[in-house]
Amino acid sequence: SKITLSVIKADVGGFVGHGSVHPDMLKNAEEILEQQGKELLVDFFVTNVGDDINLILTHKEGINSEKVHKLAWNTFLSCTEVAKSLKMYGAGQDLLSDAFSGNIKGMGPGIAEMEFEERPSEPVIIFMADKTEPGAWNLPLYKIFADPFNTIGLVIDPKMHSGFCFEVLDLVEDKKVTFSCPEELYDLLIFLGASNRYVVKSVYTKNKEIAAVSSTQKMNQMAGRYVGKDDPVLIVRCQSGLPAVGEVLEPFANPHLVTGWMRGSHYGPLIPVSQKQAVPTRFDGPPRAIAMGFQLANGRLIGPQDLFADVAFDRARQKALKAADYIRQMGPFEPHRLPLDEMEYTTMPQVMEKLKNRFK
Ligand code: 13P
Ligand code: 13P
Ligand code: MG
Ligand code: MG
Ligand code: MG
């Protein structure tokens, strides 16, 4: 029988500012899932990256399950109450609707889920990032599933040699397109390179087996602003015809620049860190990613193994910090600061209004 792996995340209050999640909130999430998920869930694991709570859930309900989404929603609501009692920063930040209406999509929380037949051994990696956006996974996903200089399995593993299919979402027009690679690699890259608009939703083998799913969703207009593309998660299955664990982690050894740092309005390097180090404080960042590895055993989450805790990622961290120092020098100038239409905050309309008679 098939198992479903759902990762549902939300920022329902930061400790301190936007840096982390208070331990009482995480404990509360575990208690709610333990009590209310008894019948529904096979297993669960709760963690955080920065100020985002991540619920990692296994169950038999399939994707888009109303019951599972409602449980996650109720968990976040309850954690919001804890956040309010402690006056955490931005309590309830990502809960954009007053009432649950059947599906958590578009209500604020991010969601990545996949249903599959559990293999004799089923290693999975859950990537979770803070101070960035779903487009942050484009470059690593390209390297993992399409770049033979990263993933030697594409060259030497007979089960991977035919390549993978990338399902890409246009966030603006809310349309999907699938590219079959390596045949359509160059077509794929013209879109993936524009990671603010085109983001990888999922990756499949040529036999239509699910390999990776991200929390990418269309940008929803809620509360008068675009939302639903914040601090993303990504699930990747590994080994046996899929990339090896080390091939999946390798792109993060060379930190790339992503959007989302300070007020969601700056570029910064995505630093791979251990869960303990996932407390972004410098200029509210820099953006960071954690990678939790699990072996599934009949749906049980055996783990996690904190994969970026490896000393072999120390040099990546150093390199990212150098890049952070470099780009920070630019202060309010692009390309550190995002282009006008991509900033989460701007004073431009008010300043324009004030100065309108002085523009000749
Ligand atoms: P082991 O020989 O340690 O099983 O490693 C297999 C491998 O090649 C991993 O990339
Ligand atoms: P979050 O999206 O993690 O809440 O961060 C907000 C921010 O931009 C902090 O500077
Ligand atoms: Mg926050
Ligand atoms: Mg966050
Ligand atoms: Mg954010």
CSV table of C-alpha atoms and ligand atoms in Angstrom, one decimal:
chain,number,residue,atom,x,y,z
A,1,SER,CA,0.0,0.0,0.0
A,2,LYS,CA,1.1,3.5,-0.7
A,3,ILE,CA,2.5,6.0,1.9
A,4,THR,CA,2.1,9.8,1.8
A,5,LEU,CA,4.8,12.1,3.0
A,6,SER,CA,3.6,15.6,3.7
A,7,VAL,CA,5.7,18.5,4.9
A,8,ILE,CA,3.6,21.5,6.0
A,9,LYS,CA,5.2,24.7,7.3
A,10,ALA,CA,4.2,28.0,8.7
A,11,ASP,CA,5.7,31.0,10.5
A,12,VAL,CA,3.3,31.6,13.4
A,13,GLY,CA,5.6,33.8,15.5
A,14,GLY,CA,9.3,34.5,15.8
A,15,PHE,CA,11.6,34.3,18.7
A,16,VAL,CA,13.4,36.8,18.9
A,17,GLY,CA,12.1,38.9,16.0
A,18,HIS,CA,12.3,36.6,13.0
A,19,GLY,CA,15.2,34.5,14.3
A,20,SER,CA,13.7,31.2,15.6
A,21,VAL,CA,10.7,29.4,17.1
A,22,HIS,CA,10.2,29.3,20.9
A,23,PRO,CA,10.6,25.8,22.3
A,24,ASP,CA,7.1,26.0,23.9
A,25,MET,CA,5.6,26.3,20.4
A,26,LEU,CA,7.5,23.3,19.1
A,27,LYS,CA,6.5,21.3,22.2
A,28,ASN,CA,2.9,22.3,21.7
A,29,ALA,CA,3.0,21.2,18.0
A,30,GLU,CA,4.3,17.8,19.1
A,31,GLU,CA,1.5,17.5,21.7
A,32,ILE,CA,-1.2,18.4,19.2
A,33,LEU,CA,0.0,15.9,16.6
A,34,GLU,CA,0.4,13.2,19.2
A,35,GLN,CA,-3.2,13.7,20.5
A,36,GLN,CA,-5.1,14.7,17.4
A,37,GLY,CA,-3.0,12.7,14.9
A,38,LYS,CA,-3.2,9.3,16.7
A,39,GLU,CA,-5.7,7.7,14.3
A,40,LEU,CA,-4.6,9.6,11.2
A,41,LEU,CA,-0.8,9.7,11.1
A,42,VAL,CA,1.6,6.9,10.8
A,43,ASP,CA,4.4,9.1,12.2
A,44,PHE,CA,5.5,12.7,12.5
A,45,PHE,CA,8.5,14.8,13.3
A,46,VAL,CA,8.4,18.5,14.2
A,47,THR,CA,11.4,20.9,13.6
A,48,ASN,CA,12.1,24.5,12.7
A,49,VAL,CA,14.4,26.4,10.5
A,50,GLY,CA,14.6,30.0,11.7
A,51,ASP,CA,11.1,31.2,12.5
A,52,ASP,CA,9.3,28.5,10.5
A,53,ILE,CA,7.7,25.5,12.1
A,54,ASN,CA,7.9,22.4,9.9
A,55,LEU,CA,5.5,19.5,10.4
A,56,ILE,CA,6.8,16.3,8.7
A,57,LEU,CA,3.9,13.8,8.5
A,58,THR,CA,3.5,10.3,7.1
A,59,HIS,CA,0.0,8.8,6.5
A,60,LYS,CA,-2.2,6.8,4.2
A,61,GLU,CA,-4.6,9.6,3.1
A,62,GLY,CA,-2.9,10.6,-0.1
A,63,ILE,CA,-2.0,14.2,-1.1
A,64,ASN,CA,-4.4,17.0,-0.6
A,65,SER,CA,-6.1,15.2,2.2
A,66,GLU,CA,-8.6,17.4,4.0
A,67,LYS,CA,-8.1,15.6,7.3
A,68,VAL,CA,-4.3,15.9,7.2
A,69,HIS,CA,-4.4,19.6,6.1
A,70,LYS,CA,-6.9,20.4,8.8
A,71,LEU,CA,-4.7,18.7,11.5
A,72,ALA,CA,-1.8,20.9,10.3
A,73,TRP,CA,-4.0,24.0,10.3
A,74,ASN,CA,-5.2,23.3,13.8
A,75,THR,CA,-1.7,22.6,15.0
A,76,PHE,CA,-0.6,26.0,13.6
A,77,LEU,CA,-3.6,27.7,15.2
A,78,SER,CA,-2.8,26.2,18.5
A,79,CYS,CA,0.9,27.2,18.2
A,80,THR,CA,-0.3,30.8,17.4
A,81,GLU,CA,-2.1,30.8,20.8
A,82,VAL,CA,1.2,29.9,22.5
A,83,ALA,CA,3.0,32.5,20.4
A,84,LYS,CA,0.4,35.2,21.5
A,85,SER,CA,0.7,34.3,25.1
A,86,LEU,CA,4.4,34.8,24.9
A,87,LYS,CA,4.0,37.9,22.7
A,88,MET,CA,6.2,36.3,20.0
A,89,TYR,CA,6.9,38.5,17.0
A,90,GLY,CA,4.3,38.3,14.2
A,91,ALA,CA,2.1,35.7,16.0
A,92,GLY,CA,0.0,34.0,13.4
A,93,GLN,CA,2.0,35.7,10.6
A,94,ASP,CA,1.3,33.0,7.9
A,95,LEU,CA,-2.3,32.1,8.8
A,96,LEU,CA,-4.1,34.3,6.4
A,97,SER,CA,-7.6,33.1,6.6
A,98,ASP,CA,-9.9,32.9,9.6
A,99,ALA,CA,-11.4,29.6,8.9
A,100,PHE,CA,-10.2,26.3,7.4
A,101,SER,CA,-12.0,25.5,4.1
A,102,GLY,CA,-10.9,22.0,3.1
A,103,ASN,CA,-7.4,22.5,1.7
A,104,ILE,CA,-4.4,24.4,3.2
A,105,LYS,CA,-3.2,25.6,-0.2
A,106,GLY,CA,-3.4,29.4,-0.5
A,107,MET,CA,-4.1,29.9,3.2
A,108,GLY,CA,-0.5,30.9,4.0
A,109,PRO,CA,1.3,27.7,5.1
A,110,GLY,CA,3.7,26.1,2.6
A,111,ILE,CA,3.1,22.5,1.6
A,112,ALA,CA,5.1,19.8,-0.2
A,113,GLU,CA,3.7,16.3,-0.3
A,114,MET,CA,4.1,13.1,-2.3
A,115,GLU,CA,2.5,9.7,-2.4
A,116,PHE,CA,4.5,6.6,-3.4
A,117,GLU,CA,5.0,2.9,-2.9
A,118,GLU,CA,7.7,2.6,-0.2
A,119,ARG,CA,10.8,0.8,-1.7
A,120,PRO,CA,12.7,-2.0,0.1
A,121,SER,CA,14.8,0.9,1.4
A,122,GLU,CA,13.5,4.5,1.2
A,123,PRO,CA,16.0,7.2,2.0
A,124,VAL,CA,14.4,10.7,1.8
A,125,ILE,CA,15.8,14.2,2.5
A,126,ILE,CA,13.6,17.1,3.6
A,127,PHE,CA,15.2,20.4,2.8
A,128,MET,CA,13.8,23.4,4.7
A,129,ALA,CA,14.9,27.0,4.3
A,130,ASP,CA,14.3,30.4,5.9
A,131,LYS,CA,14.7,33.9,4.6
A,132,THR,CA,14.2,32.8,1.0
A,133,GLU,CA,11.6,31.7,-1.6
A,134,PRO,CA,10.7,28.5,-3.5
A,135,GLY,CA,12.8,29.7,-6.5
A,136,ALA,CA,15.8,29.0,-4.2
A,137,TRP,CA,15.5,25.2,-5.1
A,138,ASN,CA,15.7,25.8,-8.8
A,139,LEU,CA,19.5,25.8,-9.1
A,140,PRO,CA,20.1,22.8,-6.8
A,141,LEU,CA,17.3,20.8,-8.4
A,142,TYR,CA,18.8,21.4,-11.8
A,143,LYS,CA,22.2,20.2,-10.6
A,144,ILE,CA,20.8,17.2,-8.8
A,145,PHE,CA,18.6,15.9,-11.6
A,146,ALA,CA,20.2,17.2,-14.8
A,147,ASP,CA,23.9,18.1,-14.3
A,148,PRO,CA,26.4,15.2,-14.8
A,149,PHE,CA,29.1,17.3,-13.2
A,150,ASN,CA,27.1,17.2,-10.0
A,151,THR,CA,25.4,13.8,-10.3
A,152,ILE,CA,27.6,11.2,-11.8
A,153,GLY,CA,24.7,8.7,-11.6
A,154,LEU,CA,23.3,10.4,-14.7
A,155,VAL,CA,26.3,9.0,-16.5
A,156,ILE,CA,27.1,5.7,-14.8
A,157,ASP,CA,23.9,4.4,-13.3
A,158,PRO,CA,21.9,2.5,-16.0
A,159,LYS,CA,18.7,3.3,-14.0
A,160,MET,CA,19.3,7.1,-14.2
A,161,HIS,CA,20.9,7.3,-17.6
A,162,SER,CA,17.7,8.3,-19.4
A,163,GLY,CA,17.3,11.5,-17.2
A,164,PHE,CA,14.3,13.1,-15.4
A,165,CYS,CA,11.3,15.3,-16.1
A,166,PHE,CA,10.9,18.7,-14.5
A,167,GLU,CA,7.4,20.1,-13.8
A,168,VAL,CA,7.8,23.9,-13.7
A,169,LEU,CA,5.2,26.4,-12.4
A,170,ASP,CA,4.7,29.9,-13.8
A,171,LEU,CA,3.8,31.7,-10.5
A,172,VAL,CA,2.4,34.7,-12.3
A,173,GLU,CA,0.1,33.1,-14.8
A,174,ASP,CA,-0.5,30.0,-12.6
A,175,LYS,CA,0.3,27.5,-15.5
A,176,LYS,CA,2.4,24.4,-15.5
A,177,VAL,CA,4.8,23.0,-18.1
A,178,THR,CA,6.9,19.8,-18.1
A,179,PHE,CA,10.4,19.4,-19.6
A,180,SER,CA,11.9,16.1,-20.4
A,181,CYS,CA,15.7,16.2,-19.8
A,182,PRO,CA,18.4,15.9,-21.0
A,183,GLU,CA,16.6,16.4,-24.4
A,184,GLU,CA,15.0,19.8,-23.3
A,185,LEU,CA,17.7,21.0,-21.0
A,186,TYR,CA,18.3,24.4,-22.7
A,187,ASP,CA,14.5,25.1,-22.8
A,188,LEU,CA,14.3,24.2,-19.1
A,189,LEU,CA,17.1,26.5,-18.2
A,190,ILE,CA,15.7,29.7,-19.8
A,191,PHE,CA,12.8,29.3,-17.3
A,192,LEU,CA,14.6,28.0,-14.3
A,193,GLY,CA,17.1,30.9,-14.5
A,194,ALA,CA,14.2,33.3,-13.8
A,195,SER,CA,13.6,31.7,-10.4
A,196,ASN,CA,11.5,34.5,-9.1
A,197,ARG,CA,8.7,33.6,-11.6
A,198,TYR,CA,9.3,30.0,-12.8
A,199,VAL,CA,9.9,27.4,-10.1
A,200,VAL,CA,10.2,23.7,-10.1
A,201,LYS,CA,7.1,22.1,-8.6
A,202,SER,CA,8.2,18.5,-8.9
A,203,VAL,CA,10.7,16.1,-10.6
A,204,TYR,CA,9.7,12.7,-12.0
A,205,THR,CA,11.7,9.7,-13.4
A,206,LYS,CA,11.0,8.9,-17.0
A,207,ASN,CA,8.8,6.1,-15.6
A,208,LYS,CA,6.6,8.7,-13.9
A,209,GLU,CA,7.9,7.8,-10.4
A,210,ILE,CA,7.9,10.9,-8.1
A,211,ALA,CA,11.5,12.0,-7.2
A,212,ALA,CA,11.1,15.5,-5.7
A,213,VAL,CA,8.4,17.9,-4.7
A,214,SER,CA,8.7,21.5,-3.5
A,215,SER,CA,6.3,23.8,-1.6
A,216,THR,CA,6.0,26.1,-4.6
A,217,GLN,CA,2.5,27.5,-5.0
A,218,LYS,CA,1.0,30.2,-7.1
A,219,MET,CA,1.2,33.6,-5.7
A,220,ASN,CA,-2.0,34.3,-3.9
A,221,GLN,CA,-3.4,37.7,-3.4
A,222,MET,CA,-4.3,37.7,0.2
A,223,ALA,CA,-4.7,40.5,2.7
A,224,GLY,CA,-3.9,43.0,-0.1
A,225,ARG,CA,-0.5,41.6,-1.0
A,226,TYR,CA,1.1,38.7,-2.8
A,227,VAL,CA,1.8,35.7,-0.5
A,228,GLY,CA,2.2,32.0,-0.6
A,229,LYS,CA,5.8,31.9,-1.9
A,230,ASP,CA,7.7,32.3,1.3
A,231,ASP,CA,10.4,30.2,3.1
A,232,PRO,CA,10.2,27.0,1.2
A,233,VAL,CA,10.6,23.2,1.8
A,234,LEU,CA,11.6,20.4,-0.6
A,235,ILE,CA,11.3,16.6,-0.4
A,236,VAL,CA,13.8,14.5,-2.4
A,237,ARG,CA,13.8,10.7,-2.6
A,238,CYS,CA,17.3,9.1,-3.0
A,239,GLN,CA,19.2,6.1,-4.2
A,240,SER,CA,18.3,3.1,-6.3
A,241,GLY,CA,17.5,4.8,-9.7
A,242,LEU,CA,17.4,8.2,-8.0
A,243,PRO,CA,20.3,10.4,-7.1
A,244,ALA,CA,22.5,9.2,-4.2
A,245,VAL,CA,22.2,11.2,-0.9
A,246,GLY,CA,25.6,12.8,-1.5
A,247,GLU,CA,24.5,13.8,-5.1
A,248,VAL,CA,21.4,15.4,-3.6
A,249,LEU,CA,23.4,17.4,-1.1
A,250,GLU,CA,26.3,18.3,-3.3
A,251,PRO,CA,24.9,21.5,-4.9
A,252,PHE,CA,24.8,23.1,-1.5
A,253,ALA,CA,28.6,22.8,-1.2
A,254,ASN,CA,28.7,25.9,-3.4
A,255,PRO,CA,26.2,28.4,-2.0
A,256,HIS,CA,24.2,30.4,-4.5
A,257,LEU,CA,22.5,33.7,-4.1
A,258,VAL,CA,18.8,33.7,-3.4
A,259,THR,CA,16.1,36.3,-2.6
A,260,GLY,CA,14.5,36.8,0.8
A,261,TRP,CA,17.1,38.3,3.2
A,262,MET,CA,16.2,41.3,5.4
A,263,ARG,CA,12.5,42.3,5.0
A,264,GLY,CA,12.2,39.8,2.2
A,265,SER,CA,13.9,42.4,0.0
A,266,HIS,CA,17.5,41.4,-0.5
A,267,TYR,CA,19.8,38.9,-2.2
A,268,GLY,CA,22.1,36.8,0.0
A,269,PRO,CA,23.9,33.4,-0.1
A,270,LEU,CA,21.9,30.3,0.9
A,271,ILE,CA,24.0,28.8,3.7
A,272,PRO,CA,23.7,25.1,4.4
A,273,VAL,CA,23.6,24.7,8.2
A,274,SER,CA,22.9,22.2,10.9
A,275,GLN,CA,19.5,22.4,12.6
A,276,LYS,CA,21.2,24.0,15.7
A,277,GLN,CA,22.7,26.7,13.4
A,278,ALA,CA,19.4,27.5,11.8
A,279,VAL,CA,18.9,30.8,13.7
A,280,PRO,CA,19.3,33.6,11.2
A,281,THR,CA,20.3,36.8,13.1
A,282,ARG,CA,22.8,38.7,11.0
A,283,PHE,CA,20.8,41.3,9.1
A,284,ASP,CA,18.0,38.8,9.8
A,285,GLY,CA,19.9,36.2,7.9
A,286,PRO,CA,21.7,35.3,5.8
A,287,PRO,CA,19.2,32.9,4.2
A,288,ARG,CA,19.8,29.3,5.3
A,289,ALA,CA,18.8,25.7,4.5
A,290,ILE,CA,18.8,22.6,6.6
A,291,ALA,CA,18.6,19.0,5.3
A,292,MET,CA,17.0,16.3,7.5
A,293,GLY,CA,17.5,12.7,6.3
A,294,PHE,CA,15.2,9.9,7.1
A,295,GLN,CA,14.8,6.2,6.2
A,296,LEU,CA,11.2,5.3,6.0
A,297,ALA,CA,10.2,2.0,7.5
A,298,ASN,CA,6.6,1.2,6.7
A,299,GLY,CA,5.9,4.9,7.0
A,300,ARG,CA,7.8,5.4,10.2
A,301,LEU,CA,10.3,8.3,10.1
A,302,ILE,CA,13.6,6.7,11.1
A,303,GLY,CA,15.9,9.7,11.9
A,304,PRO,CA,16.6,12.4,11.4
A,305,GLN,CA,20.1,12.6,10.4
A,306,ASP,CA,21.2,16.3,10.4
A,307,LEU,CA,22.9,16.1,7.0
A,308,PHE,CA,24.4,19.6,6.8
A,309,ALA,CA,26.1,19.1,10.2
A,310,ASP,CA,28.9,17.4,8.3
A,311,VAL,CA,32.2,19.2,8.7
A,312,ALA,CA,32.6,18.8,4.9
A,313,PHE,CA,30.1,21.7,4.6
A,314,ASP,CA,32.2,24.0,6.7
A,315,ARG,CA,34.0,25.5,3.7
A,316,ALA,CA,30.6,26.1,2.0
A,317,ARG,CA,29.6,28.1,5.1
A,318,GLN,CA,32.9,30.1,5.0
A,319,LYS,CA,32.4,30.8,1.4
A,320,ALA,CA,28.8,31.9,2.0
A,321,LEU,CA,29.9,34.2,4.8
A,322,LYS,CA,32.5,35.9,2.5
A,323,ALA,CA,29.8,36.4,-0.1
A,324,ALA,CA,27.5,37.8,2.6
A,325,ASP,CA,30.2,40.3,3.7
A,326,TYR,CA,30.8,41.3,0.1
A,327,ILE,CA,27.2,41.8,-0.9
A,328,ARG,CA,26.3,43.6,2.4
A,329,GLN,CA,28.7,46.4,1.4
A,330,MET,CA,26.1,47.5,-1.2
A,331,GLY,CA,23.6,48.4,1.5
A,332,PRO,CA,20.4,49.8,-0.2
A,333,PHE,CA,21.7,49.4,-3.7
A,334,GLU,CA,20.8,46.7,-6.2
A,335,PRO,CA,21.7,44.0,-6.8
A,336,HIS,CA,21.9,43.4,-3.0
A,337,ARG,CA,18.5,45.1,-2.6
A,338,LEU,CA,15.9,43.5,-4.8
A,339,PRO,CA,14.5,45.3,-7.9
A,340,LEU,CA,11.6,47.6,-7.1
A,341,ASP,CA,8.9,45.1,-8.2
A,342,GLU,CA,10.2,42.3,-6.0
A,343,MET,CA,10.6,43.9,-2.7
A,344,GLU,CA,8.3,42.9,0.1
A,345,TYR,CA,8.4,46.5,1.4
A,346,THR,CA,8.7,49.8,-0.4
A,347,THR,CA,8.3,53.5,0.3
A,348,MET,CA,8.5,54.3,-3.4
A,349,PRO,CA,4.7,55.3,-3.8
A,350,GLN,CA,4.8,57.6,-0.8
A,351,VAL,CA,8.1,59.2,-1.8
A,352,MET,CA,6.8,59.6,-5.3
A,353,GLU,CA,3.6,61.2,-4.1
A,354,LYS,CA,5.5,63.6,-1.9
A,355,LEU,CA,7.8,64.7,-4.7
A,356,LYS,CA,5.4,64.6,-7.6
A,357,ASN,CA,5.5,68.3,-8.3
A,358,ARG,CA,9.3,68.4,-8.3
A,359,PHE,CA,9.6,65.9,-11.2
A,360,LYS,CA,9.9,68.2,-14.3
B,1,13P,P1,29.3,2.2,0.3
B,1,13P,O1,30.4,1.4,-0.4
B,1,13P,O2,29.8,2.9,1.6
B,1,13P,O3,28.0,1.4,0.5
B,1,13P,O4,29.0,3.5,-0.7
B,1,13P,C1,28.3,3.3,-1.9
B,1,13P,C2,28.5,4.5,-2.7
B,1,13P,O5,29.1,4.5,-3.7
B,1,13P,C3,27.9,5.8,-2.2
B,1,13P,O6,28.0,6.8,-3.1
B,2,13P,P1,10.3,35.7,7.6
B,2,13P,O1,9.8,35.6,6.2
B,2,13P,O2,11.2,34.5,7.9
B,2,13P,O3,9.2,35.9,8.6
B,2,13P,O4,11.3,36.9,7.6
B,2,13P,C1,10.8,38.2,7.5
B,2,13P,C2,11.9,39.1,7.2
B,2,13P,O5,12.1,39.5,6.1
B,2,13P,C3,12.9,39.4,8.3
B,2,13P,O6,13.8,40.5,7.9
B,3,MG,MG,8.8,35.7,10.5
B,4,MG,MG,10.7,32.6,8.0
B,5,MG,MG,10.3,35.2,4.4
